[in-house]
mmCIF file of N, CA and C and ligand atoms in Angstrom:
data_model
loop_
_atom_site.group_PDB
_atom_site.id
_atom_site.type_symbol
_atom_site.label_atom_id
_atom_site.label_comp_id
_atom_site.label_asym_id
_atom_site.label_seq_id
_atom_site.Cartn_x
_atom_site.Cartn_y
_atom_site.Cartn_z
ATOM 1 N N MET A 1 0.934 -1.241 -0.074
ATOM 2 C CA MET A 1 -0.010 0.036 -0.083
ATOM 3 C C MET A 1 0.852 1.202 0.016
ATOM 4 N N ALA A 2 0.429 2.255 -0.773
ATOM 5 C CA ALA A 2 1.227 3.471 -0.737
ATOM 6 C C ALA A 2 1.132 4.107 0.494
ATOM 7 N N GLU A 3 2.296 4.586 1.019
ATOM 8 C CA GLU A 3 2.455 5.244 2.245
ATOM 9 C C GLU A 3 3.253 6.718 2.126
ATOM 10 N N ARG A 4 3.049 7.507 3.201
ATOM 11 C CA ARG A 4 3.790 8.788 2.988
ATOM 12 C C ARG A 4 4.597 8.835 4.324
ATOM 13 N N THR A 5 5.861 9.667 4.000
ATOM 14 C CA THR A 5 6.695 9.845 5.151
ATOM 15 C C THR A 5 7.184 11.257 4.917
ATOM 16 N N PHE A 6 7.849 11.752 5.978
ATOM 17 C CA PHE A 6 8.266 13.113 5.956
ATOM 18 C C PHE A 6 9.838 13.188 5.944
ATOM 19 N N SER A 7 10.380 14.005 5.224
ATOM 20 C CA SER A 7 11.921 14.150 5.165
ATOM 21 C C SER A 7 12.305 15.755 5.410
ATOM 22 N N ILE A 8 13.493 15.919 6.007
ATOM 23 C CA ILE A 8 14.186 17.089 6.082
ATOM 24 C C ILE A 8 15.479 16.943 5.688
ATOM 25 N N ILE A 9 15.932 17.749 4.511
ATOM 26 C CA ILE A 9 17.263 17.555 4.156
ATOM 27 C C ILE A 9 17.872 18.786 5.103
ATOM 28 N N LYS A 10 18.857 18.332 5.908
ATOM 29 C CA LYS A 10 19.284 19.354 7.056
ATOM 30 C C LYS A 10 20.322 20.256 6.531
ATOM 31 N N PRO A 11 20.597 21.382 7.507
ATOM 32 C CA PRO A 11 21.572 22.387 6.942
ATOM 33 C C PRO A 11 22.837 22.028 6.446
ATOM 34 N N ASP A 12 23.408 21.050 6.997
ATOM 35 C CA ASP A 12 24.837 20.538 6.363
ATOM 36 C C ASP A 12 24.672 20.106 4.951
ATOM 37 N N ALA A 13 23.715 19.286 4.706
ATOM 38 C CA ALA A 13 23.632 18.836 3.265
ATOM 39 C C ALA A 13 23.157 20.045 2.222
ATOM 40 N N VAL A 14 22.204 20.995 2.768
ATOM 41 C CA VAL A 14 21.846 22.022 1.874
ATOM 42 C C VAL A 14 23.131 22.986 1.740
ATOM 43 N N ALA A 15 23.763 23.111 2.774
ATOM 44 C CA ALA A 15 25.096 24.029 2.553
ATOM 45 C C ALA A 15 26.005 23.418 1.536
ATOM 46 N N LYS A 16 26.038 22.133 1.301
ATOM 47 C CA LYS A 16 26.882 21.412 0.293
ATOM 48 C C LYS A 16 26.169 21.361 -0.977
ATOM 49 N N HIS A 17 25.216 22.126 -1.124
ATOM 50 C CA HIS A 17 24.426 22.024 -2.341
ATOM 51 C C HIS A 17 23.976 20.681 -2.681
ATOM 52 N N GLY A 18 23.427 20.131 -1.671
ATOM 53 C CA GLY A 18 23.220 18.630 -1.728
ATOM 54 C C GLY A 18 21.650 18.312 -1.979
ATOM 55 N N ILE A 19 20.781 19.327 -2.056
ATOM 56 C CA ILE A 19 19.307 19.001 -2.201
ATOM 57 C C ILE A 19 18.988 18.149 -3.446
ATOM 58 N N GLY A 20 19.624 18.614 -4.513
ATOM 59 C CA GLY A 20 19.180 17.861 -5.873
ATOM 60 C C GLY A 20 19.838 16.372 -5.742
ATOM 61 N N ALA A 21 21.084 16.228 -5.150
ATOM 62 C CA ALA A 21 21.578 14.908 -5.041
ATOM 63 C C ALA A 21 20.792 14.029 -4.043
ATOM 64 N N VAL A 22 20.384 14.642 -2.936
ATOM 65 C CA VAL A 22 19.473 13.826 -2.149
ATOM 66 C C VAL A 22 18.198 13.541 -2.647
ATOM 67 N N LEU A 23 17.603 14.479 -3.313
ATOM 68 C CA LEU A 23 16.391 14.260 -4.077
ATOM 69 C C LEU A 23 16.543 13.097 -5.107
ATOM 70 N N ALA A 24 17.550 13.043 -5.730
ATOM 71 C CA ALA A 24 17.857 12.001 -6.573
ATOM 72 C C ALA A 24 18.022 10.602 -5.989
ATOM 73 N N ARG A 25 18.691 10.546 -4.972
ATOM 74 C CA ARG A 25 18.657 9.261 -4.129
ATOM 75 C C ARG A 25 17.122 8.964 -3.685
ATOM 76 N N ILE A 26 16.421 9.771 -3.377
ATOM 77 C CA ILE A 26 15.050 9.557 -3.001
ATOM 78 C C ILE A 26 14.224 9.015 -4.119
ATOM 79 N N GLU A 27 14.371 9.509 -5.335
ATOM 80 C CA GLU A 27 13.655 9.040 -6.381
ATOM 81 C C GLU A 27 14.107 7.748 -7.015
ATOM 82 N N ALA A 28 15.497 7.772 -6.907
ATOM 83 C CA ALA A 28 16.055 6.326 -7.315
ATOM 84 C C ALA A 28 15.627 5.140 -6.393
ATOM 85 N N GLY A 29 15.350 5.570 -5.041
ATOM 86 C CA GLY A 29 14.842 4.603 -4.191
ATOM 87 C C GLY A 29 13.469 4.346 -4.340
ATOM 88 N N GLY A 30 12.807 4.830 -5.357
ATOM 89 C CA GLY A 30 11.372 4.398 -5.641
ATOM 90 C C GLY A 30 10.294 5.246 -5.008
ATOM 91 N N LEU A 31 10.828 6.465 -4.383
ATOM 92 C CA LEU A 31 9.871 7.356 -3.620
ATOM 93 C C LEU A 31 9.557 8.520 -4.581
ATOM 94 N N LYS A 32 8.278 9.016 -4.347
ATOM 95 C CA LYS A 32 7.860 10.126 -5.201
ATOM 96 C C LYS A 32 7.841 11.238 -4.326
ATOM 97 N N VAL A 33 8.405 12.570 -4.614
ATOM 98 C CA VAL A 33 8.264 13.759 -3.874
ATOM 99 C C VAL A 33 6.868 14.345 -4.160
ATOM 100 N N VAL A 34 5.986 14.435 -3.189
ATOM 101 C CA VAL A 34 4.491 14.999 -3.430
ATOM 102 C C VAL A 34 4.317 16.393 -2.897
ATOM 103 N N ALA A 35 5.337 16.997 -2.118
ATOM 104 C CA ALA A 35 5.247 18.173 -1.652
ATOM 105 C C ALA A 35 6.812 18.632 -1.161
ATOM 106 N N GLY A 36 7.089 19.954 -1.291
ATOM 107 C CA GLY A 36 8.447 20.176 -0.801
ATOM 108 C C GLY A 36 8.736 21.707 -0.893
ATOM 109 N N ARG A 37 9.568 22.066 0.070
ATOM 110 C CA ARG A 37 10.015 23.510 -0.075
ATOM 111 C C ARG A 37 11.344 23.910 0.795
ATOM 112 N N VAL A 38 11.989 24.793 0.439
ATOM 113 C CA VAL A 38 12.973 25.277 1.292
ATOM 114 C C VAL A 38 12.454 26.261 2.432
ATOM 115 N N THR A 39 13.031 25.913 3.609
ATOM 116 C CA THR A 39 12.637 26.755 4.720
ATOM 117 C C THR A 39 13.738 27.122 5.715
ATOM 118 N N GLN A 40 13.508 28.066 6.577
ATOM 119 C CA GLN A 40 14.395 28.240 7.628
ATOM 120 C C GLN A 40 13.760 28.071 8.942
ATOM 121 N N LEU A 41 14.051 27.001 9.797
ATOM 122 C CA LEU A 41 13.360 26.771 11.026
ATOM 123 C C LEU A 41 13.686 27.781 12.022
ATOM 124 N N SER A 42 12.554 28.234 12.738
ATOM 125 C CA SER A 42 12.659 29.121 13.881
ATOM 126 C C SER A 42 13.289 28.237 15.098
ATOM 127 N N ARG A 43 13.662 28.784 16.190
ATOM 128 C CA ARG A 43 14.067 28.002 17.456
ATOM 129 C C ARG A 43 12.927 27.380 17.906
ATOM 130 N N ALA A 44 11.708 28.015 17.937
ATOM 131 C CA ALA A 44 10.442 27.444 18.445
ATOM 132 C C ALA A 44 10.067 26.089 17.585
ATOM 133 N N GLN A 45 10.222 26.352 16.211
ATOM 134 C CA GLN A 45 9.824 25.038 15.504
ATOM 135 C C GLN A 45 10.826 23.956 15.691
ATOM 136 N N ALA A 46 12.155 24.241 15.668
ATOM 137 C CA ALA A 46 13.098 23.108 16.015
ATOM 138 C C ALA A 46 12.857 22.549 17.104
ATOM 139 N N GLU A 47 12.565 23.315 18.376
ATOM 140 C CA GLU A 47 12.220 22.821 19.745
ATOM 141 C C GLU A 47 11.132 21.899 19.704
ATOM 142 N N ALA A 48 10.026 22.339 19.022
ATOM 143 C CA ALA A 48 8.772 21.589 18.971
ATOM 144 C C ALA A 48 8.846 20.362 18.091
ATOM 145 N N PHE A 49 9.619 20.404 17.036
ATOM 146 C CA PHE A 49 9.752 19.191 16.104
ATOM 147 C C PHE A 49 10.484 18.127 16.855
ATOM 148 N N TYR A 50 11.535 18.599 17.714
ATOM 149 C CA TYR A 50 12.309 17.440 18.382
ATOM 150 C C TYR A 50 12.050 17.397 19.895
ATOM 151 N N ALA A 51 10.751 17.713 20.033
ATOM 152 C CA ALA A 51 10.440 17.851 21.551
ATOM 153 C C ALA A 51 10.629 16.441 22.315
ATOM 154 N N VAL A 52 10.512 15.358 21.437
ATOM 155 C CA VAL A 52 10.638 14.013 21.878
ATOM 156 C C VAL A 52 11.991 13.700 22.578
ATOM 157 N N HIS A 53 13.006 14.556 22.184
ATOM 158 C CA HIS A 53 14.399 14.441 22.566
ATOM 159 C C HIS A 53 14.706 15.478 23.687
ATOM 160 N N LYS A 54 13.707 16.257 24.134
ATOM 161 C CA LYS A 54 14.010 17.325 25.048
ATOM 162 C C LYS A 54 14.840 17.043 26.307
ATOM 163 N N GLU A 55 14.782 15.726 26.724
ATOM 164 C CA GLU A 55 15.575 15.392 27.891
ATOM 165 C C GLU A 55 17.130 14.929 27.428
ATOM 166 N N ARG A 56 17.299 14.751 26.241
ATOM 167 C CA ARG A 56 18.406 14.212 25.701
ATOM 168 C C ARG A 56 19.663 15.261 25.873
ATOM 169 N N PRO A 57 20.737 14.867 26.085
ATOM 170 C CA PRO A 57 21.981 15.761 26.260
ATOM 171 C C PRO A 57 22.168 16.649 25.029
ATOM 172 N N PHE A 58 21.862 16.090 23.751
ATOM 173 C CA PHE A 58 22.103 16.673 22.623
ATOM 174 C C PHE A 58 21.044 17.639 21.997
ATOM 175 N N TYR A 59 20.011 17.816 22.957
ATOM 176 C CA TYR A 59 18.818 18.415 22.326
ATOM 177 C C TYR A 59 19.154 19.854 21.996
ATOM 178 N N SER A 60 19.693 20.658 22.847
ATOM 179 C CA SER A 60 20.094 22.002 22.675
ATOM 180 C C SER A 60 21.014 22.197 21.480
ATOM 181 N N ASP A 61 21.962 21.410 21.377
ATOM 182 C CA ASP A 61 22.959 21.473 20.207
ATOM 183 C C ASP A 61 22.227 21.162 18.903
ATOM 184 N N LEU A 62 21.345 20.188 19.035
ATOM 185 C CA LEU A 62 20.604 19.655 17.829
ATOM 186 C C LEU A 62 19.659 20.873 17.286
ATOM 187 N N CYS A 63 19.067 21.621 18.167
ATOM 188 C CA CYS A 63 18.230 22.639 17.758
ATOM 189 C C CYS A 63 19.003 23.898 17.271
ATOM 190 N N ASP A 64 20.212 24.071 17.749
ATOM 191 C CA ASP A 64 21.161 25.039 17.310
ATOM 192 C C ASP A 64 21.527 24.764 15.787
ATOM 193 N N PHE A 65 21.784 23.536 15.536
ATOM 194 C CA PHE A 65 22.236 23.016 14.262
ATOM 195 C C PHE A 65 21.133 23.239 13.256
ATOM 196 N N MET A 66 19.908 22.726 13.707
ATOM 197 C CA MET A 66 18.781 22.667 12.812
ATOM 198 C C MET A 66 18.257 24.183 12.426
ATOM 199 N N THR A 67 18.744 25.143 13.173
ATOM 200 C CA THR A 67 18.363 26.456 12.902
ATOM 201 C C THR A 67 19.450 27.159 12.364
ATOM 202 N N SER A 68 20.716 26.539 11.974
ATOM 203 C CA SER A 68 21.812 27.255 11.519
ATOM 204 C C SER A 68 21.782 27.620 9.958
ATOM 205 N N GLY A 69 20.747 27.065 9.253
ATOM 206 C CA GLY A 69 20.718 27.472 7.827
ATOM 207 C C GLY A 69 19.511 26.842 7.284
ATOM 208 N N PRO A 70 19.346 27.199 6.062
ATOM 209 C CA PRO A 70 18.014 26.656 5.529
ATOM 210 C C PRO A 70 17.989 25.023 5.500
ATOM 211 N N VAL A 71 16.777 24.579 5.324
ATOM 212 C CA VAL A 71 16.576 23.093 5.113
ATOM 213 C C VAL A 71 15.511 22.978 4.167
ATOM 214 N N PHE A 72 15.384 21.679 3.557
ATOM 215 C CA PHE A 72 14.467 21.371 2.544
ATOM 216 C C PHE A 72 13.514 20.450 3.167
ATOM 217 N N VAL A 73 12.188 20.661 3.346
ATOM 218 C CA VAL A 73 11.121 19.782 3.965
ATOM 219 C C VAL A 73 10.498 19.132 2.906
ATOM 220 N N SER A 74 10.066 17.982 2.999
ATOM 221 C CA SER A 74 9.238 17.334 1.957
ATOM 222 C C SER A 74 8.393 16.176 2.362
ATOM 223 N N VAL A 75 7.425 15.865 1.593
ATOM 224 C CA VAL A 75 6.486 14.545 1.812
ATOM 225 C C VAL A 75 6.996 13.669 0.750
ATOM 226 N N LEU A 76 7.145 12.389 1.121
ATOM 227 C CA LEU A 76 7.449 11.444 0.140
ATOM 228 C C LEU A 76 6.586 10.309 0.195
ATOM 229 N N GLU A 77 6.228 9.702 -0.950
ATOM 230 C CA GLU A 77 5.186 8.868 -1.018
ATOM 231 C C GLU A 77 5.690 7.479 -1.911
ATOM 232 N N GLY A 78 5.146 6.419 -1.460
ATOM 233 C CA GLY A 78 5.560 5.116 -2.249
ATOM 234 C C GLY A 78 5.195 3.929 -1.313
ATOM 235 N N GLU A 79 5.449 2.744 -1.814
ATOM 236 C CA GLU A 79 5.161 1.543 -1.200
ATOM 237 C C GLU A 79 6.067 1.554 -0.067
ATOM 238 N N ASN A 80 5.733 1.052 1.127
ATOM 239 C CA ASN A 80 6.400 1.175 2.357
ATOM 240 C C ASN A 80 7.590 2.324 2.532
ATOM 241 N N ALA A 81 6.865 3.486 2.375
ATOM 242 C CA ALA A 81 7.660 4.709 2.164
ATOM 243 C C ALA A 81 8.627 5.020 3.479
ATOM 244 N N ILE A 82 8.125 4.667 4.484
ATOM 245 C CA ILE A 82 8.725 4.924 5.807
ATOM 246 C C ILE A 82 10.032 4.259 6.012
ATOM 247 N N LYS A 83 9.832 2.841 5.809
ATOM 248 C CA LYS A 83 11.052 1.967 5.814
ATOM 249 C C LYS A 83 12.058 2.326 4.623
ATOM 250 N N ARG A 84 11.359 2.294 3.526
ATOM 251 C CA ARG A 84 12.145 2.603 2.230
ATOM 252 C C ARG A 84 13.029 3.824 2.516
ATOM 253 N N TYR A 85 12.628 4.953 3.003
ATOM 254 C CA TYR A 85 13.288 6.123 3.066
ATOM 255 C C TYR A 85 14.516 5.874 4.115
ATOM 256 N N ARG A 86 14.112 5.189 5.125
ATOM 257 C CA ARG A 86 15.236 4.898 6.194
ATOM 258 C C ARG A 86 16.163 4.052 5.574
ATOM 259 N N GLU A 87 16.034 3.265 4.694
ATOM 260 C CA GLU A 87 17.076 2.522 3.910
ATOM 261 C C GLU A 87 17.812 3.408 3.237
ATOM 262 N N VAL A 88 17.148 4.393 2.473
ATOM 263 C CA VAL A 88 17.935 5.361 1.507
ATOM 264 C C VAL A 88 18.900 6.116 2.474
ATOM 265 N N LEU A 89 18.335 6.448 3.664
ATOM 266 C CA LEU A 89 19.158 7.434 4.627
ATOM 267 C C LEU A 89 20.307 6.745 5.177
ATOM 268 N N GLY A 90 20.011 5.404 5.503
ATOM 269 C CA GLY A 90 21.158 4.697 6.437
ATOM 270 C C GLY A 90 21.076 5.115 7.736
ATOM 271 N N ALA A 91 22.070 4.334 8.566
ATOM 272 C CA ALA A 91 21.943 4.506 10.039
ATOM 273 C C ALA A 91 22.057 6.011 10.471
ATOM 274 N N THR A 92 21.444 6.292 11.615
ATOM 275 C CA THR A 92 21.467 7.805 12.052
ATOM 276 C C THR A 92 22.963 8.288 12.275
ATOM 277 N N ASN A 93 23.892 7.330 12.617
ATOM 278 C CA ASN A 93 25.345 7.879 12.729
ATOM 279 C C ASN A 93 26.092 7.523 11.349
ATOM 280 N N PRO A 94 26.401 8.669 10.691
ATOM 281 C CA PRO A 94 26.962 8.348 9.323
ATOM 282 C C PRO A 94 28.239 7.461 9.325
ATOM 283 N N ALA A 95 28.773 7.309 10.575
ATOM 284 C CA ALA A 95 30.014 6.328 10.706
ATOM 285 C C ALA A 95 29.543 5.005 10.569
ATOM 286 N N GLU A 96 28.278 4.577 10.862
ATOM 287 C CA GLU A 96 27.711 3.332 10.867
ATOM 288 C C GLU A 96 26.775 3.068 9.630
ATOM 289 N N ALA A 97 26.580 4.070 8.897
ATOM 290 C CA ALA A 97 25.681 4.035 7.702
ATOM 291 C C ALA A 97 26.351 3.165 6.604
ATOM 292 N N ALA A 98 25.411 2.402 5.920
ATOM 293 C CA ALA A 98 25.903 1.562 4.874
ATOM 294 C C ALA A 98 26.405 2.443 3.638
ATOM 295 N N ALA A 99 27.420 1.906 2.891
ATOM 296 C CA ALA A 99 27.953 2.649 1.806
ATOM 297 C C ALA A 99 26.748 2.817 0.789
ATOM 298 N N GLY A 100 26.928 4.018 0.242
ATOM 299 C CA GLY A 100 25.884 4.401 -0.931
ATOM 300 C C GLY A 100 24.635 4.950 -0.201
ATOM 301 N N THR A 101 24.537 5.119 1.211
ATOM 302 C CA THR A 101 23.388 5.803 1.719
ATOM 303 C C THR A 101 23.676 7.237 1.742
ATOM 304 N N VAL A 102 22.593 7.998 1.919
ATOM 305 C CA VAL A 102 22.607 9.479 2.071
ATOM 306 C C VAL A 102 23.505 9.785 3.269
ATOM 307 N N ARG A 103 23.323 9.152 4.355
ATOM 308 C CA ARG A 103 24.138 9.577 5.491
ATOM 309 C C ARG A 103 25.618 9.247 5.373
ATOM 310 N N ALA A 104 25.839 8.085 4.815
ATOM 311 C CA ALA A 104 27.368 7.833 4.558
ATOM 312 C C ALA A 104 27.904 8.896 3.541
ATOM 313 N N ASP A 105 27.240 9.291 2.671
ATOM 314 C CA ASP A 105 27.868 10.037 1.527
ATOM 315 C C ASP A 105 27.690 11.618 1.947
ATOM 316 N N PHE A 106 26.808 11.971 2.650
ATOM 317 C CA PHE A 106 26.612 13.540 2.793
ATOM 318 C C PHE A 106 26.741 13.864 4.332
ATOM 319 N N GLY A 107 26.601 12.990 5.268
ATOM 320 C CA GLY A 107 26.691 13.259 6.760
ATOM 321 C C GLY A 107 28.162 13.495 7.283
ATOM 322 N N THR A 108 28.158 13.999 8.357
ATOM 323 C CA THR A 108 29.412 14.375 9.107
ATOM 324 C C THR A 108 29.647 13.526 10.283
ATOM 325 N N ASP A 109 28.533 13.738 11.206
ATOM 326 C CA ASP A 109 28.523 13.001 12.416
ATOM 327 C C ASP A 109 27.100 12.774 12.851
ATOM 328 N N VAL A 110 26.931 12.201 14.153
ATOM 329 C CA VAL A 110 25.530 11.889 14.441
ATOM 330 C C VAL A 110 24.529 12.939 14.610
ATOM 331 N N GLU A 111 25.056 14.224 14.836
ATOM 332 C CA GLU A 111 24.165 15.391 14.643
ATOM 333 C C GLU A 111 24.105 15.940 13.275
ATOM 334 N N LYS A 112 25.198 16.172 12.721
ATOM 335 C CA LYS A 112 25.151 16.632 11.295
ATOM 336 C C LYS A 112 24.869 15.484 10.331
ATOM 337 N N ASN A 113 23.892 14.848 10.281
ATOM 338 C CA ASN A 113 23.659 13.567 9.547
ATOM 339 C C ASN A 113 22.842 13.740 8.264
ATOM 340 N N ALA A 114 22.891 14.910 7.670
ATOM 341 C CA ALA A 114 22.386 15.218 6.341
ATOM 342 C C ALA A 114 20.875 15.365 6.100
ATOM 343 N N ALA A 115 20.229 14.117 6.730
ATOM 344 C CA ALA A 115 18.669 14.322 6.476
ATOM 345 C C ALA A 115 17.994 13.501 7.639
ATOM 346 N N HIS A 116 16.731 13.857 7.756
ATOM 347 C CA HIS A 116 15.765 13.189 8.676
ATOM 348 C C HIS A 116 14.712 12.453 7.963
ATOM 349 N N GLY A 117 14.315 11.304 8.567
ATOM 350 C CA GLY A 117 13.039 10.609 8.026
ATOM 351 C C GLY A 117 12.280 10.190 9.170
ATOM 352 N N SER A 118 11.038 10.077 8.930
ATOM 353 C CA SER A 118 10.030 9.835 10.078
ATOM 354 C C SER A 118 10.366 8.182 10.422
ATOM 355 N N ASP A 119 10.220 7.951 11.809
ATOM 356 C CA ASP A 119 10.388 6.607 12.283
ATOM 357 C C ASP A 119 9.138 5.659 12.312
ATOM 358 N N GLY A 120 8.052 6.257 11.971
ATOM 359 C CA GLY A 120 6.932 5.203 12.059
ATOM 360 C C GLY A 120 5.617 6.029 11.513
ATOM 361 N N PRO A 121 4.561 5.365 11.424
ATOM 362 C CA PRO A 121 3.232 5.880 10.676
ATOM 363 C C PRO A 121 2.669 7.076 11.554
ATOM 364 N N ASP A 122 2.648 7.129 12.952
ATOM 365 C CA ASP A 122 2.234 8.072 13.791
ATOM 366 C C ASP A 122 3.143 9.363 13.572
ATOM 367 N N THR A 123 4.468 9.066 13.771
ATOM 368 C CA THR A 123 5.375 10.359 13.618
ATOM 369 C C THR A 123 5.253 10.877 12.181
ATOM 370 N N ALA A 124 5.054 9.880 11.078
ATOM 371 C CA ALA A 124 5.090 10.671 9.800
ATOM 372 C C ALA A 124 3.917 11.532 9.651
ATOM 373 N N ARG A 125 2.723 11.047 10.220
ATOM 374 C CA ARG A 125 1.485 11.883 10.143
ATOM 375 C C ARG A 125 1.752 13.065 10.709
ATOM 376 N N GLU A 126 2.244 13.081 12.076
ATOM 377 C CA GLU A 126 2.468 14.320 12.905
ATOM 378 C C GLU A 126 3.476 15.280 12.113
ATOM 379 N N GLU A 127 4.634 14.734 11.719
ATOM 380 C CA GLU A 127 5.626 15.549 11.050
ATOM 381 C C GLU A 127 5.114 16.282 9.793
ATOM 382 N N ILE A 128 4.283 15.421 8.955
ATOM 383 C CA ILE A 128 3.812 16.132 7.753
ATOM 384 C C ILE A 128 2.856 17.206 8.134
ATOM 385 N N SER A 129 2.083 17.027 9.031
ATOM 386 C CA SER A 129 0.919 18.184 9.415
ATOM 387 C C SER A 129 1.719 19.192 10.089
ATOM 388 N N PHE A 130 2.922 19.079 10.691
ATOM 389 C CA PHE A 130 3.702 20.046 11.328
ATOM 390 C C PHE A 130 4.083 21.104 10.196
ATOM 391 N N PHE A 131 4.648 20.493 9.210
ATOM 392 C CA PHE A 131 5.095 21.390 8.051
ATOM 393 C C PHE A 131 4.296 21.679 6.930
ATOM 394 N N PHE A 132 3.298 20.892 6.734
ATOM 395 C CA PHE A 132 2.359 21.030 5.625
ATOM 396 C C PHE A 132 0.853 20.952 6.280
ATOM 397 N N PRO A 133 0.414 21.823 7.170
ATOM 398 C CA PRO A 133 -0.827 21.739 7.624
ATOM 399 C C PRO A 133 -2.004 21.922 6.727
ATOM 400 N N GLY A 134 -2.851 20.899 6.662
ATOM 401 C CA GLY A 134 -3.954 21.029 5.860
ATOM 402 C C GLY A 134 -3.564 21.020 4.453
ATOM 403 N N ALA A 135 -2.447 20.508 4.007
ATOM 404 C CA ALA A 135 -2.045 20.662 2.567
ATOM 405 C C ALA A 135 -2.825 19.568 1.837
ATOM 406 N N ASP A 136 -3.339 19.912 0.624
ATOM 407 C CA ASP A 136 -3.973 18.938 -0.300
ATOM 408 C C ASP A 136 -2.781 18.310 -1.200
ATOM 409 N N LEU A 137 -2.504 17.151 -0.606
ATOM 410 C CA LEU A 137 -1.291 16.375 -1.142
ATOM 411 C C LEU A 137 -1.852 15.365 -2.308
ATOM 412 N N THR A 138 -3.022 15.258 -2.523
ATOM 413 C CA THR A 138 -3.580 14.127 -3.399
ATOM 414 C C THR A 138 -3.490 14.694 -4.939
HETATM 415 P P1 CMP B 201 17.017 12.682 13.074
HETATM 416 O O1 CMP B 201 16.532 11.510 12.262
HETATM 417 O O2 CMP B 201 16.760 14.053 12.726
HETATM 418 O O3 CMP B 201 16.316 12.516 14.631
HETATM 419 C C1 CMP B 201 16.804 12.896 15.775
HETATM 420 C C2 CMP B 201 18.232 13.661 15.595
HETATM 421 O O4 CMP B 201 18.983 13.586 16.669
HETATM 422 C C3 CMP B 201 19.099 12.635 14.747
HETATM 423 O O5 CMP B 201 18.647 12.492 13.542
HETATM 424 C C4 CMP B 201 20.376 13.314 14.989
HETATM 425 O O6 CMP B 201 20.589 14.243 14.089
HETATM 426 C C5 CMP B 201 20.217 13.615 16.554
HETATM 427 N N1 CMP B 201 21.017 12.737 17.239
HETATM 428 C C6 CMP B 201 20.549 11.427 17.571
HETATM 429 N N2 CMP B 201 21.410 10.824 18.530
HETATM 430 C C7 CMP B 201 22.424 11.777 18.697
HETATM 431 C C8 CMP B 201 23.609 11.965 19.623
HETATM 432 N N3 CMP B 201 23.938 10.960 20.470
HETATM 433 N N4 CMP B 201 24.371 13.079 19.529
HETATM 434 C C9 CMP B 201 23.852 14.155 18.822
HETATM 435 N N5 CMP B 201 22.849 14.207 17.954
HETATM 436 C C10 CMP B 201 22.018 13.071 17.983
#
């Protein structure tokens, strides 16, 4: 069944002019980009988006990083899109990501890891509506 997931191409990958290259990996992975835009996260948006990590030691640094430059937010669609996109991305830590994945090729470290993908159906729905509220994506 076709499914949707949410993606952020993070400030590190955008700064490397990597939007096109990451979108090419997404499309080569069988996923369709059904909505997308460049945006600059406010501190409040970054803190709310990563609220689940509020108690983690890296939370404040992560919010600093995510607001350090423009990002590309998008909605992806395809068969098993959530799992498929996570395979395209590779492991959270680029040092552990398989060769040929986005994080292996564009990431620097566990914080500056090039891109984000939703980790499950509930978070995908929440994250899509966070950035594309009420969007008519059909
Ligand atoms: P992301 O997929 O955006 O989801 C949460 C983010 O927190 C993750 O990618 C990393 O950028 C960041 N993160 C996770 N673990 C750590 C860590 N141990 N140190 C710093 N940042 C982390």
